[in-house]
Short mmCIF file of C-alpha atoms (C1' of nucleotides) in Angstrom, two decimals:
data_model
loop_
_atom_site.label_atom_id
_atom_site.label_comp_id
_atom_site.label_asym_id
_atom_site.label_seq_id
_atom_site.Cartn_x
_atom_site.Cartn_y
_atom_site.Cartn_z
CA UNK A 111 -17.89 3.88 -62.76
CA UNK A 112 -17.89 0.49 -64.02
CA UNK A 113 -19.02 -2.87 -62.43
CA UNK A 114 -21.29 -3.09 -59.34
CA UNK A 115 -19.64 -4.98 -56.58
CA UNK A 116 -21.48 -8.11 -55.53
CA UNK A 117 -22.74 -8.63 -52.01
CA UNK A 118 -20.64 -11.52 -51.45
CA UNK A 119 -17.36 -9.55 -52.53
CA UNK A 120 -18.28 -6.76 -50.14
CA UNK A 121 -19.01 -9.44 -47.49
CA UNK A 122 -15.53 -10.64 -48.00
CA UNK A 123 -13.69 -7.38 -48.28
CA UNK A 124 -15.17 -6.52 -44.66
CA UNK A 125 -13.69 -9.77 -43.16
CA UNK A 126 -10.41 -8.83 -45.08
CA UNK A 127 -10.28 -5.50 -43.57
CA UNK A 128 -10.91 -7.08 -40.03
CA UNK A 129 -7.93 -9.37 -40.83
CA UNK A 130 -5.81 -6.45 -41.72
CA UNK A 131 -6.51 -4.95 -38.59
CA UNK A 132 -5.08 -7.64 -36.64
CA UNK A 133 -2.27 -8.02 -39.10
CA UNK A 134 -1.25 -4.24 -38.68
CA UNK A 135 0.30 -5.01 -35.31
CA UNK A 136 2.44 -7.87 -36.47
CA UNK A 137 6.05 -7.46 -37.40
CA UNK A 138 5.80 -8.41 -40.95
CA UNK A 139 4.45 -5.35 -42.99
CA UNK A 140 3.25 -7.68 -46.19
CA UNK A 141 0.84 -10.10 -47.01
CA UNK A 142 0.21 -12.48 -49.83
CA UNK A 143 -3.28 -13.39 -50.70
CA UNK A 144 -2.63 -16.87 -49.77
CA UNK A 145 -1.86 -16.00 -46.23
CA UNK A 146 -4.84 -14.00 -46.04
CA UNK A 147 -6.90 -16.77 -47.60
CA UNK A 148 -5.69 -19.31 -45.07
CA UNK A 149 -6.75 -16.74 -42.22
CA UNK A 150 -10.13 -16.19 -43.62
CA UNK A 151 -11.03 -19.71 -45.22
CA UNK A 152 -11.31 -17.88 -48.64
CA UNK A 153 -9.39 -19.00 -51.97
CA UNK A 154 -6.43 -16.92 -52.92
CA UNK A 155 -7.55 -16.21 -56.24
CA UNK A 156 -10.91 -14.87 -54.84
CA UNK A 157 -9.15 -12.53 -52.70
CA UNK A 158 -6.99 -11.13 -55.47
CA UNK A 159 -9.99 -10.65 -57.63
CA UNK A 160 -11.90 -8.87 -54.66
CA UNK A 161 -8.87 -6.57 -54.15
CA UNK A 162 -8.50 -5.68 -57.75
CA UNK A 163 -12.07 -5.28 -58.33
CA UNK A 164 -12.03 -2.04 -56.14
CA UNK A 165 -9.72 -0.47 -58.72
CA UNK A 166 -6.15 -2.03 -58.76
CA UNK A 167 -4.25 -1.60 -55.44
CA UNK A 168 -1.17 -0.42 -57.31
CA UNK A 169 0.68 -3.25 -55.19
CA UNK A 170 3.14 -5.10 -57.38
CA UNK A 171 4.60 -8.49 -57.40
CA UNK A 172 5.46 -9.43 -53.95
CA UNK A 173 2.18 -9.41 -51.51
CA UNK A 174 0.38 -6.33 -50.32
CA UNK A 175 1.55 -3.72 -47.88
CA UNK A 176 -0.49 -4.36 -44.91
CA UNK A 177 -1.03 -0.71 -43.89
CA UNK A 178 -1.56 0.61 -47.45
CA UNK A 179 -4.03 -1.89 -48.33
CA UNK A 180 -5.93 -1.26 -44.98
CA UNK A 181 -6.05 2.35 -45.55
CA UNK A 182 -7.32 1.84 -49.26
CA UNK A 183 -10.00 -0.37 -47.99
CA UNK A 184 -10.98 1.80 -45.25
CA UNK A 185 -11.66 4.54 -47.93
CA UNK A 186 -13.25 2.43 -50.59
CA UNK A 187 -15.77 0.92 -47.96
CA UNK A 188 -16.43 3.96 -46.16
CA UNK A 189 -15.10 3.17 -42.94
CA UNK A 190 -12.79 6.29 -42.47
CA UNK A 191 -15.41 8.21 -40.79
CA UNK A 192 -17.56 7.29 -37.72
CA UNK A 193 -21.16 6.47 -38.17
CA UNK A 194 -24.16 7.18 -35.78
CA UNK A 195 -25.95 4.38 -34.64
CA UNK A 196 -29.37 3.93 -32.73
CA UNK A 197 -30.51 0.60 -30.95
CA UNK A 198 -34.37 -0.06 -30.59
CA UNK A 199 -35.58 -2.52 -28.03
CA UNK A 200 -33.67 -2.29 -24.74
CA UNK A 201 -34.26 -5.91 -23.29
CA UNK A 202 -31.30 -7.92 -22.17
CA UNK A 203 -29.87 -8.00 -25.75
CA UNK A 204 -30.26 -4.35 -26.47
CA UNK A 205 -28.69 -3.23 -23.26
CA UNK A 206 -25.76 -5.73 -24.00
CA UNK A 207 -25.51 -3.90 -27.24
CA UNK A 208 -25.90 -0.43 -25.80
CA UNK A 209 -22.76 -1.23 -23.57
CA UNK A 210 -20.71 -2.92 -26.27
CA UNK A 211 -17.44 -1.30 -25.92
CA UNK A 212 -15.84 -2.61 -29.36
CA UNK A 213 -18.84 -0.60 -31.14
CA UNK A 214 -17.25 2.81 -30.53
CA UNK A 215 -13.71 1.53 -31.03
CA UNK A 216 -14.52 0.65 -34.22
CA UNK A 217 -16.08 3.84 -35.36
CA UNK A 218 -19.82 3.08 -34.67
CA UNK A 219 -21.17 5.64 -32.24
CA UNK A 220 -24.43 4.83 -30.27
CA UNK A 221 -26.25 8.08 -29.93
CA UNK A 222 -29.73 6.78 -29.01
CA UNK A 223 -31.57 4.16 -27.43
CA UNK A 224 -35.28 3.32 -27.99
CA UNK A 225 -37.94 1.53 -26.17
CA UNK A 226 -41.66 1.28 -26.03
CA UNK A 227 -41.68 0.71 -22.12
CA UNK A 228 -41.47 3.85 -20.24
CA UNK A 229 -40.39 2.06 -17.24
CA UNK A 230 -37.07 0.87 -18.91
CA UNK A 231 -36.39 4.41 -20.11
CA UNK A 232 -36.16 5.56 -16.39
CA UNK A 233 -34.48 2.62 -15.03
CA UNK A 234 -31.73 1.98 -17.17
CA UNK A 235 -28.53 3.69 -16.52
CA UNK A 236 -26.49 4.47 -19.21
CA UNK A 237 -24.46 7.55 -21.00
CA UNK A 238 -26.65 7.10 -24.26
CA UNK A 239 -29.59 9.28 -24.60
CA UNK A 240 -33.19 7.28 -24.20
CA UNK A 241 -36.23 7.99 -26.08
CA UNK A 242 -39.64 6.39 -26.31
CA UNK A 243 -40.08 4.14 -29.48
CA UNK A 244 -42.67 6.86 -30.91
CA UNK A 245 -39.94 9.35 -31.47
CA UNK A 246 -37.85 7.07 -33.65
CA UNK A 247 -38.31 8.91 -36.89
CA UNK A 248 -37.92 12.26 -35.78
CA UNK A 249 -34.78 11.56 -33.52
CA UNK A 250 -33.10 9.67 -36.23
CA UNK A 251 -33.73 12.46 -38.58
CA UNK A 252 -32.60 15.14 -36.18
CA UNK A 253 -29.46 13.33 -34.94
CA UNK A 254 -28.54 12.25 -38.37
CA UNK A 255 -28.39 8.61 -37.53
CA UNK A 256 -26.90 6.27 -40.34
CA UNK A 257 -27.58 2.77 -38.92
CA UNK A 258 -30.20 1.10 -36.57
CA UNK A 259 -29.91 -1.94 -34.75
CA UNK A 260 -33.24 -3.81 -34.01
CA UNK A 261 -33.72 -5.81 -30.80
CA UNK A 262 -37.29 -5.74 -30.57
CA UNK A 263 -39.87 -8.93 -30.34
CA UNK A 264 -40.46 -10.22 -33.47
CA UNK A 265 -44.09 -8.50 -33.84
CA UNK A 266 -42.70 -5.13 -33.63
CA UNK A 267 -39.75 -5.67 -35.78
CA UNK A 268 -41.27 -4.54 -39.35
CA UNK A 269 -42.97 -1.32 -37.59
CA UNK A 270 -39.71 -0.27 -35.87
CA UNK A 271 -37.80 -0.86 -39.29
CA UNK A 272 -40.38 1.32 -41.01
CA UNK A 273 -39.94 4.14 -38.47
CA UNK A 274 -36.22 3.98 -38.91
CA UNK A 275 -36.22 4.06 -42.50
CA UNK A 276 -38.72 6.90 -42.38
CA UNK A 277 -35.94 8.58 -40.31
CA UNK A 278 -33.52 8.16 -42.87
CA UNK A 279 -31.25 5.35 -41.96
CA UNK A 280 -29.38 3.74 -44.61
CA UNK A 281 -28.93 0.20 -43.22
CA UNK A 282 -30.45 -2.05 -40.25
CA UNK A 283 -29.13 -4.86 -38.44
CA UNK A 284 -32.16 -7.16 -37.24
CA UNK A 285 -31.69 -9.40 -34.34
CA UNK A 286 -35.18 -10.53 -34.13
CA UNK A 287 -36.50 -13.50 -35.74
CA UNK A 288 -38.92 -11.94 -38.07
CA UNK A 289 -37.41 -11.00 -41.43
CA UNK A 290 -37.60 -7.34 -42.08
CA UNK A 291 -38.06 -6.45 -45.79
CA UNK A 292 -37.08 -3.00 -46.65
CA UNK A 293 -39.47 -1.40 -49.12
CA UNK A 294 -36.79 1.01 -50.42
CA UNK A 295 -34.03 -0.49 -52.17
CA UNK A 296 -31.34 2.12 -51.01
CA UNK A 297 -31.67 0.52 -47.18
CA UNK A 298 -30.06 -2.64 -46.61
CA UNK A 299 -31.32 -5.06 -44.02
CA UNK A 300 -29.20 -7.84 -42.35
CA UNK A 301 -31.22 -10.22 -40.44
CA UNK A 302 -29.14 -12.22 -37.83
CA UNK A 303 -31.44 -14.01 -35.90
CA UNK A 304 -29.86 -16.65 -33.43
CA UNK A 305 -32.60 -19.15 -33.57
CA UNK A 306 -32.42 -19.14 -37.18
CA UNK A 307 -28.58 -19.62 -37.02
CA UNK A 308 -29.22 -22.35 -34.98
CA UNK A 309 -31.76 -23.95 -37.43
CA UNK A 310 -29.47 -23.48 -40.18
CA UNK A 311 -26.46 -25.48 -38.30
CA UNK A 312 -28.93 -28.21 -37.60
CA UNK A 313 -30.12 -28.42 -41.22
CA UNK A 314 -26.70 -28.16 -42.67
CA UNK A 315 -25.60 -31.15 -40.48
CA UNK A 316 -28.67 -33.28 -41.29
CA UNK A 317 -28.56 -32.58 -45.16
CA UNK A 318 -24.61 -33.23 -45.16
CA UNK A 319 -24.98 -36.43 -43.55
CA UNK A 320 -28.00 -37.52 -45.93
CA UNK A 321 -25.72 -36.63 -48.85
CA UNK A 322 -23.13 -38.95 -47.64
CA UNK A 323 -25.26 -41.84 -47.24
CA UNK B 149 -29.14 -39.81 -52.68
CA UNK B 150 -28.88 -37.36 -55.52
CA UNK B 151 -28.24 -33.87 -55.26
CA UNK B 152 -26.49 -31.91 -52.56
CA UNK B 153 -28.57 -28.80 -51.48
CA UNK B 154 -26.67 -25.52 -51.54
CA UNK B 155 -25.87 -23.09 -48.59
CA UNK B 156 -28.14 -20.58 -50.01
CA UNK B 157 -30.95 -23.08 -50.30
CA UNK B 158 -30.90 -24.24 -46.73
CA UNK B 159 -30.75 -20.75 -45.73
CA UNK B 160 -33.85 -20.04 -47.38
CA UNK B 161 -35.62 -23.19 -46.16
CA UNK B 162 -34.80 -22.24 -42.81
CA UNK B 163 -36.69 -18.49 -43.19
CA UNK B 164 -39.24 -20.48 -45.01
CA UNK B 165 -39.82 -22.65 -41.92
CA UNK B 166 -39.95 -19.69 -39.72
CA UNK B 167 -42.61 -18.03 -41.99
CA UNK B 168 -44.53 -21.20 -41.92
CA UNK B 169 -44.79 -21.18 -38.07
CA UNK B 170 -46.23 -17.66 -38.10
CA UNK B 171 -48.60 -18.64 -40.70
CA UNK B 172 -50.03 -21.58 -38.80
CA UNK B 173 -51.58 -19.70 -36.69
CA UNK B 174 -53.64 -17.68 -39.29
CA UNK B 175 -57.04 -18.56 -40.78
CA UNK B 176 -56.05 -19.66 -44.12
CA UNK B 177 -54.48 -23.15 -44.11
CA UNK B 178 -53.01 -22.84 -47.60
CA UNK B 179 -49.95 -20.53 -49.01
CA UNK B 180 -48.81 -19.89 -52.63
CA UNK B 181 -45.16 -19.58 -53.44
CA UNK B 182 -45.77 -16.14 -54.28
CA UNK B 183 -47.26 -15.18 -50.93
CA UNK B 184 -44.44 -16.58 -49.38
CA UNK B 185 -42.07 -14.96 -51.56
CA UNK B 186 -43.59 -11.62 -50.75
CA UNK B 187 -43.05 -12.24 -47.10
CA UNK B 188 -39.61 -13.14 -47.21
CA UNK B 189 -38.36 -11.02 -50.12
CA UNK B 190 -37.45 -14.22 -52.40
CA UNK B 191 -38.64 -14.79 -55.77
CA UNK B 192 -41.34 -17.42 -56.14
CA UNK B 193 -39.53 -19.44 -58.65
CA UNK B 194 -36.83 -19.92 -55.92
CA UNK B 195 -39.06 -20.89 -53.46
CA UNK B 196 -40.91 -23.68 -55.54
CA UNK B 197 -37.21 -24.87 -56.67
CA UNK B 198 -36.26 -25.01 -52.86
CA UNK B 199 -39.29 -26.94 -51.76
CA UNK B 200 -39.34 -29.37 -54.59
CA UNK B 201 -35.68 -30.03 -54.13
CA UNK B 202 -36.16 -31.89 -50.77
CA UNK B 203 -37.95 -34.55 -52.66
CA UNK B 204 -41.38 -33.19 -53.92
CA UNK B 205 -43.98 -32.42 -51.48
CA UNK B 206 -46.85 -33.83 -53.12
CA UNK B 207 -48.80 -30.82 -53.13
CA UNK B 208 -50.66 -30.20 -56.34
CA UNK B 209 -52.08 -27.29 -58.11
CA UNK B 210 -53.37 -24.64 -55.59
CA UNK B 211 -50.72 -23.63 -53.04
CA UNK B 212 -49.15 -25.73 -50.15
CA UNK B 213 -50.77 -26.82 -47.06
CA UNK B 214 -49.23 -24.92 -44.32
CA UNK B 215 -49.23 -27.62 -41.68
CA UNK B 216 -48.23 -30.37 -43.86
CA UNK B 217 -45.18 -28.37 -45.34
CA UNK B 218 -44.15 -27.17 -41.99
CA UNK B 219 -44.13 -30.73 -40.76
CA UNK B 220 -42.27 -32.00 -43.91
CA UNK B 221 -39.59 -29.24 -43.67
CA UNK B 222 -39.29 -30.07 -39.79
CA UNK B 223 -38.33 -33.57 -40.57
CA UNK B 224 -36.07 -32.64 -43.68
CA UNK B 225 -34.38 -30.22 -41.72
CA UNK B 226 -34.02 -32.32 -38.67
CA UNK B 227 -35.95 -29.59 -36.54
CA UNK B 228 -37.99 -32.24 -35.20
CA UNK B 229 -36.07 -33.10 -32.08
CA UNK B 230 -34.57 -30.94 -29.24
CA UNK B 231 -30.76 -29.98 -29.62
CA UNK B 232 -28.57 -29.52 -26.70
CA UNK B 233 -26.65 -26.08 -26.67
CA UNK B 234 -23.68 -24.62 -24.81
CA UNK B 235 -22.81 -21.05 -24.29
CA UNK B 236 -19.23 -20.01 -23.78
CA UNK B 237 -18.45 -16.67 -22.55
CA UNK B 238 -20.75 -15.08 -19.89
CA UNK B 239 -20.16 -11.52 -20.38
CA UNK B 240 -23.10 -9.21 -21.02
CA UNK B 241 -24.14 -10.80 -24.29
CA UNK B 242 -23.32 -14.29 -23.05
CA UNK B 243 -25.71 -13.84 -20.16
CA UNK B 244 -28.49 -12.33 -22.33
CA UNK B 245 -28.18 -15.53 -24.62
CA UNK B 246 -28.33 -17.90 -21.70
CA UNK B 247 -31.53 -16.44 -20.63
CA UNK B 248 -33.12 -16.08 -24.13
CA UNK B 249 -36.53 -17.89 -23.71
CA UNK B 250 -36.88 -18.13 -27.20
CA UNK B 251 -34.22 -20.69 -27.58
CA UNK B 252 -36.02 -23.36 -25.55
CA UNK B 253 -39.39 -22.64 -27.14
CA UNK B 254 -37.87 -23.49 -30.47
CA UNK B 255 -36.22 -26.52 -29.28
CA UNK B 256 -32.87 -25.46 -28.52
CA UNK B 257 -31.95 -26.36 -24.77
CA UNK B 258 -29.08 -24.57 -23.18
CA UNK B 259 -27.69 -27.16 -21.09
CA UNK B 260 -24.32 -25.63 -19.97
CA UNK B 261 -22.42 -22.22 -19.86
CA UNK B 262 -18.68 -22.06 -19.76
CA UNK B 263 -16.41 -18.95 -18.71
CA UNK B 264 -12.79 -18.88 -17.67
CA UNK B 265 -13.71 -16.33 -15.19
CA UNK B 266 -14.29 -17.97 -11.88
CA UNK B 267 -15.70 -14.90 -10.22
CA UNK B 268 -18.37 -15.02 -12.75
CA UNK B 269 -19.09 -18.62 -12.46
CA UNK B 270 -19.94 -17.93 -8.93
CA UNK B 271 -21.92 -14.93 -9.37
CA UNK B 272 -24.40 -15.61 -11.91
CA UNK B 273 -27.51 -16.75 -11.08
CA UNK B 274 -29.14 -18.86 -13.50
CA UNK B 275 -30.76 -22.51 -13.94
CA UNK B 276 -28.16 -23.30 -16.73
CA UNK B 277 -25.36 -25.31 -15.16
CA UNK B 278 -21.91 -23.43 -15.31
CA UNK B 279 -18.42 -24.76 -15.65
CA UNK B 280 -14.89 -23.61 -16.32
CA UNK B 281 -13.80 -23.23 -19.74
CA UNK B 282 -11.15 -25.93 -19.24
CA UNK B 283 -13.95 -28.39 -18.95
CA UNK B 284 -15.46 -27.49 -22.36
CA UNK B 285 -14.34 -30.70 -24.29
CA UNK B 286 -15.32 -33.14 -21.48
CA UNK B 287 -18.79 -31.59 -20.68
CA UNK B 288 -19.68 -31.25 -24.25
CA UNK B 289 -19.06 -34.81 -24.86
CA UNK B 290 -20.44 -36.03 -21.37
CA UNK B 291 -23.56 -33.93 -21.98
CA UNK B 292 -23.67 -34.87 -25.70
CA UNK B 293 -23.89 -31.19 -26.65
CA UNK B 294 -24.70 -30.38 -30.27
CA UNK B 295 -23.95 -26.79 -30.74
CA UNK B 296 -21.96 -24.15 -29.31
CA UNK B 297 -22.64 -20.40 -29.07
CA UNK B 298 -19.44 -18.47 -28.78
CA UNK B 299 -19.60 -14.95 -26.92
CA UNK B 300 -16.04 -14.70 -25.79
CA UNK B 301 -13.49 -11.88 -26.77
CA UNK B 302 -12.03 -12.38 -30.10
CA UNK B 303 -8.39 -13.52 -29.01
CA UNK B 304 -10.04 -16.58 -27.04
CA UNK B 305 -12.51 -17.43 -30.13
CA UNK B 306 -10.36 -19.80 -31.85
CA UNK B 307 -9.25 -21.63 -28.94
CA UNK B 308 -12.84 -21.92 -27.75
CA UNK B 309 -14.04 -23.29 -31.08
CA UNK B 310 -11.33 -25.89 -31.01
CA UNK B 311 -12.44 -27.05 -27.57
CA UNK B 312 -16.23 -27.22 -28.52
CA UNK B 313 -15.08 -29.33 -31.96
CA UNK B 314 -12.84 -31.55 -29.95
CA UNK B 315 -15.81 -32.50 -27.52
CA UNK B 316 -17.98 -33.12 -30.83
CA UNK B 317 -20.23 -30.33 -31.35
CA UNK B 318 -21.49 -30.08 -34.97
CA UNK B 319 -21.92 -26.57 -35.35
CA UNK B 320 -20.97 -23.24 -33.87
CA UNK B 321 -22.31 -19.79 -33.71
CA UNK B 322 -19.60 -17.17 -33.21
CA UNK B 323 -20.48 -13.67 -32.06
CA UNK B 324 -16.89 -12.66 -31.88
CA UNK B 325 -15.42 -10.68 -34.39
CA UNK B 326 -12.70 -12.88 -35.13
CA UNK B 327 -13.48 -15.51 -37.85
CA UNK B 328 -13.30 -18.92 -36.79
CA UNK B 329 -12.25 -21.43 -39.25
CA UNK B 330 -13.33 -25.12 -38.58
CA UNK B 331 -10.53 -27.55 -39.50
CA UNK B 332 -12.94 -30.55 -39.94
CA UNK B 333 -15.66 -30.07 -42.73
CA UNK B 334 -18.20 -31.63 -40.73
CA UNK B 335 -18.55 -28.81 -38.39
CA UNK B 336 -20.25 -25.66 -39.71
CA UNK B 337 -19.31 -22.30 -38.33
CA UNK B 338 -21.63 -19.31 -38.35
CA UNK B 339 -19.98 -16.01 -37.83
CA UNK B 340 -22.29 -13.03 -36.86
CA UNK B 341 -20.15 -10.50 -35.52
CA UNK B 342 -22.03 -7.20 -34.98
CA UNK B 343 -19.21 -4.83 -35.93
CA UNK B 344 -18.93 -6.84 -39.04
CA UNK B 345 -22.45 -6.26 -39.99
CA UNK B 346 -22.25 -2.69 -39.48
CA UNK B 347 -19.23 -2.43 -41.54
CA UNK B 348 -21.01 -4.46 -44.38
CA UNK B 349 -23.95 -2.03 -44.17
CA UNK B 350 -21.74 0.82 -44.36
CA UNK B 351 -19.68 -0.51 -47.37
CA UNK B 352 -22.81 -1.68 -48.95
CA UNK B 353 -24.29 1.85 -49.02
CA UNK B 354 -20.91 3.32 -50.13
CA UNK B 355 -20.50 1.06 -53.00
CA UNK B 356 -24.28 1.27 -54.23
CA UNK B 357 -24.05 5.12 -54.01
CA UNK B 358 -20.71 5.08 -56.27
CA UNK B 359 -22.10 2.55 -58.74
CA UNK B 360 -25.24 5.32 -59.24
CA UNK B 361 -22.83 8.19 -59.80
"C1'" DA C 160 -57.71 -17.56 -62.89
"C1'" DC C 161 -54.44 -19.28 -60.45
"C1'" DC C 162 -51.29 -22.48 -58.60
"C1'" DT C 163 -47.08 -26.20 -58.87
"C1'" DG C 164 -43.13 -28.73 -61.21
"C1'" DT C 165 -39.47 -28.68 -63.95
"C1'" DG C 166 -36.44 -28.46 -68.21
"C1'" DA C 167 -33.88 -24.92 -70.58
"C1'" DA C 168 -31.92 -20.44 -70.57
"C1'" DT C 169 -29.49 -16.66 -68.34
"C1'" DA C 170 -26.99 -14.53 -65.38
"C1'" DG C 171 -23.51 -14.49 -61.80
"C1'" DT C 172 -19.62 -16.13 -59.28
"C1'" DT C 173 -15.45 -18.98 -58.60
"C1'" DT C 174 -11.51 -21.45 -60.26
"C1'" DC C 175 -8.02 -21.83 -63.54
"C1'" DA C 176 -3.83 -20.68 -66.09
"C1'" DC C 177 -0.67 -18.03 -67.12
"C1'" DA C 178 1.92 -13.52 -68.43
"C1'" DG C 179 4.53 -10.14 -65.99
"C1'" DC C 180 6.79 -8.06 -62.01
"C1'" DT C 181 10.11 -7.98 -57.79
"C1'" DA D 265 10.59 -18.81 -56.17
"C1'" DG D 266 6.98 -16.66 -55.13
"C1'" DC D 267 3.69 -13.08 -55.98
"C1'" DT D 268 -0.08 -10.27 -58.28
"C1'" DG D 269 -3.60 -9.22 -62.23
"C1'" DT D 270 -6.72 -10.92 -65.45
"C1'" DG D 271 -8.88 -12.99 -69.45
"C1'" DA D 272 -10.95 -17.45 -70.16
"C1'" DA D 273 -13.20 -21.56 -68.73
"C1'" DA D 274 -16.00 -24.06 -65.18
"C1'" DC D 275 -19.31 -24.25 -62.51
"C1'" DT D 276 -23.19 -22.78 -59.60
"C1'" DA D 277 -27.43 -20.60 -59.02
"C1'" DT D 278 -31.43 -17.84 -60.58
"C1'" DT D 279 -34.78 -16.82 -63.61
"C1'" DC D 280 -37.97 -17.85 -67.38
"C1'" DA D 281 -41.50 -20.29 -69.83
"C1'" DC D 282 -44.78 -23.40 -70.06
"C1'" DA D 283 -47.14 -28.20 -69.62
"C1'" DG D 284 -50.20 -29.92 -66.30
"C1'" DG D 285 -53.57 -29.84 -62.17
"C1'" DT D 286 -57.32 -27.92 -59.40
#
DNA sequence: ACCTGTGAATAGTTTCACAGCT
DNA sequence: AGCTGTGAAACTATTCACAGGT
């Protein structure tokens, strides 16, 4: 297999996939790169490059077929089978994630919840099976969990991630403000701390403003 | 003012700021770029460049002074004053955000919540003032709100964002899966949809695996 | 010995331009 | 007329290398 796909490109392909799901319901069964570009705020050239980079789509001279492209992407991105997900940290945010209907609809089954507070484990009413945080590694392994969502306080974040990784997850979404670094290169971590985002937006405005003056 | 700071660089500076907050409590009052690099998973060269790009820090030959660098960053990134934030969409996730203590601690005051469901507005118990979604623009303007957090269903996302922008926010964090595009260039949008992140992690693993084979 | 600051080199990503298809 | 596919150009970002300081 030839060229590695860049992170940025994978990111765009995922947005693209999302857009295609929406377009699927529409009347028109074809889309052009420029229409997709407008929808996602990406340059059309870029979209063509991305699509083409996953081995050409065989589409020809007048737009892409929405259904076909979607199916192709699904396969290429590995989104054609459900994935098993665990949530660690059952505070307000963690519980909101547990009950997030959209996850299952999109092929991500939450099959386990973890917390270090026994009280919580007994109180929370949910269909998801709950375990103590000490069991993370073994449950992840036994239940063949692919991905972990971390919603614990920052001081527990790295330790939580290490346990998930030891259990064998291939990716982690980290909502805690502490940046998680994955020792192994085959595990990808996506850090999406809210405070960090707000800081970024603030900084962004400041710097843009300064640049103009 | 000379060179515009790149998005990636601002992003790194924000992580850096976070790391400095943590280091501030520690015994050692100095950090080296390599130590910071290890902590954040960034190359030391890169960190030096970033720090230096905001007008040199005056630090000399043996590490940076944690406190001084933090203060400098605070000022440069515009994090030295509190910002006013609104949350739109008071479902499970929105309510979790409303009560997120860390926001206020970090200088982001949530001063308004919005929803289009009157029932919710009456039921939710919180210190934050709640309004109907129709009032977004006027309240944002009157309360001088800087940033918006969007936790509405995807079909309402763009409309919500438009209202926030009309009211005058300078940035939006969008938790909904629908990509929001801001017409005006002075408004930055940060899209952080959970399903999208999980898709990305899935795709990432698949592509890495394929590359190796 | 270990650190920062920074010009130069390298690598990587995006944009352009146009050939070719429908 | 409008579209995709793609090599080449332009641009941006990262990494290197080393001068200079403590």
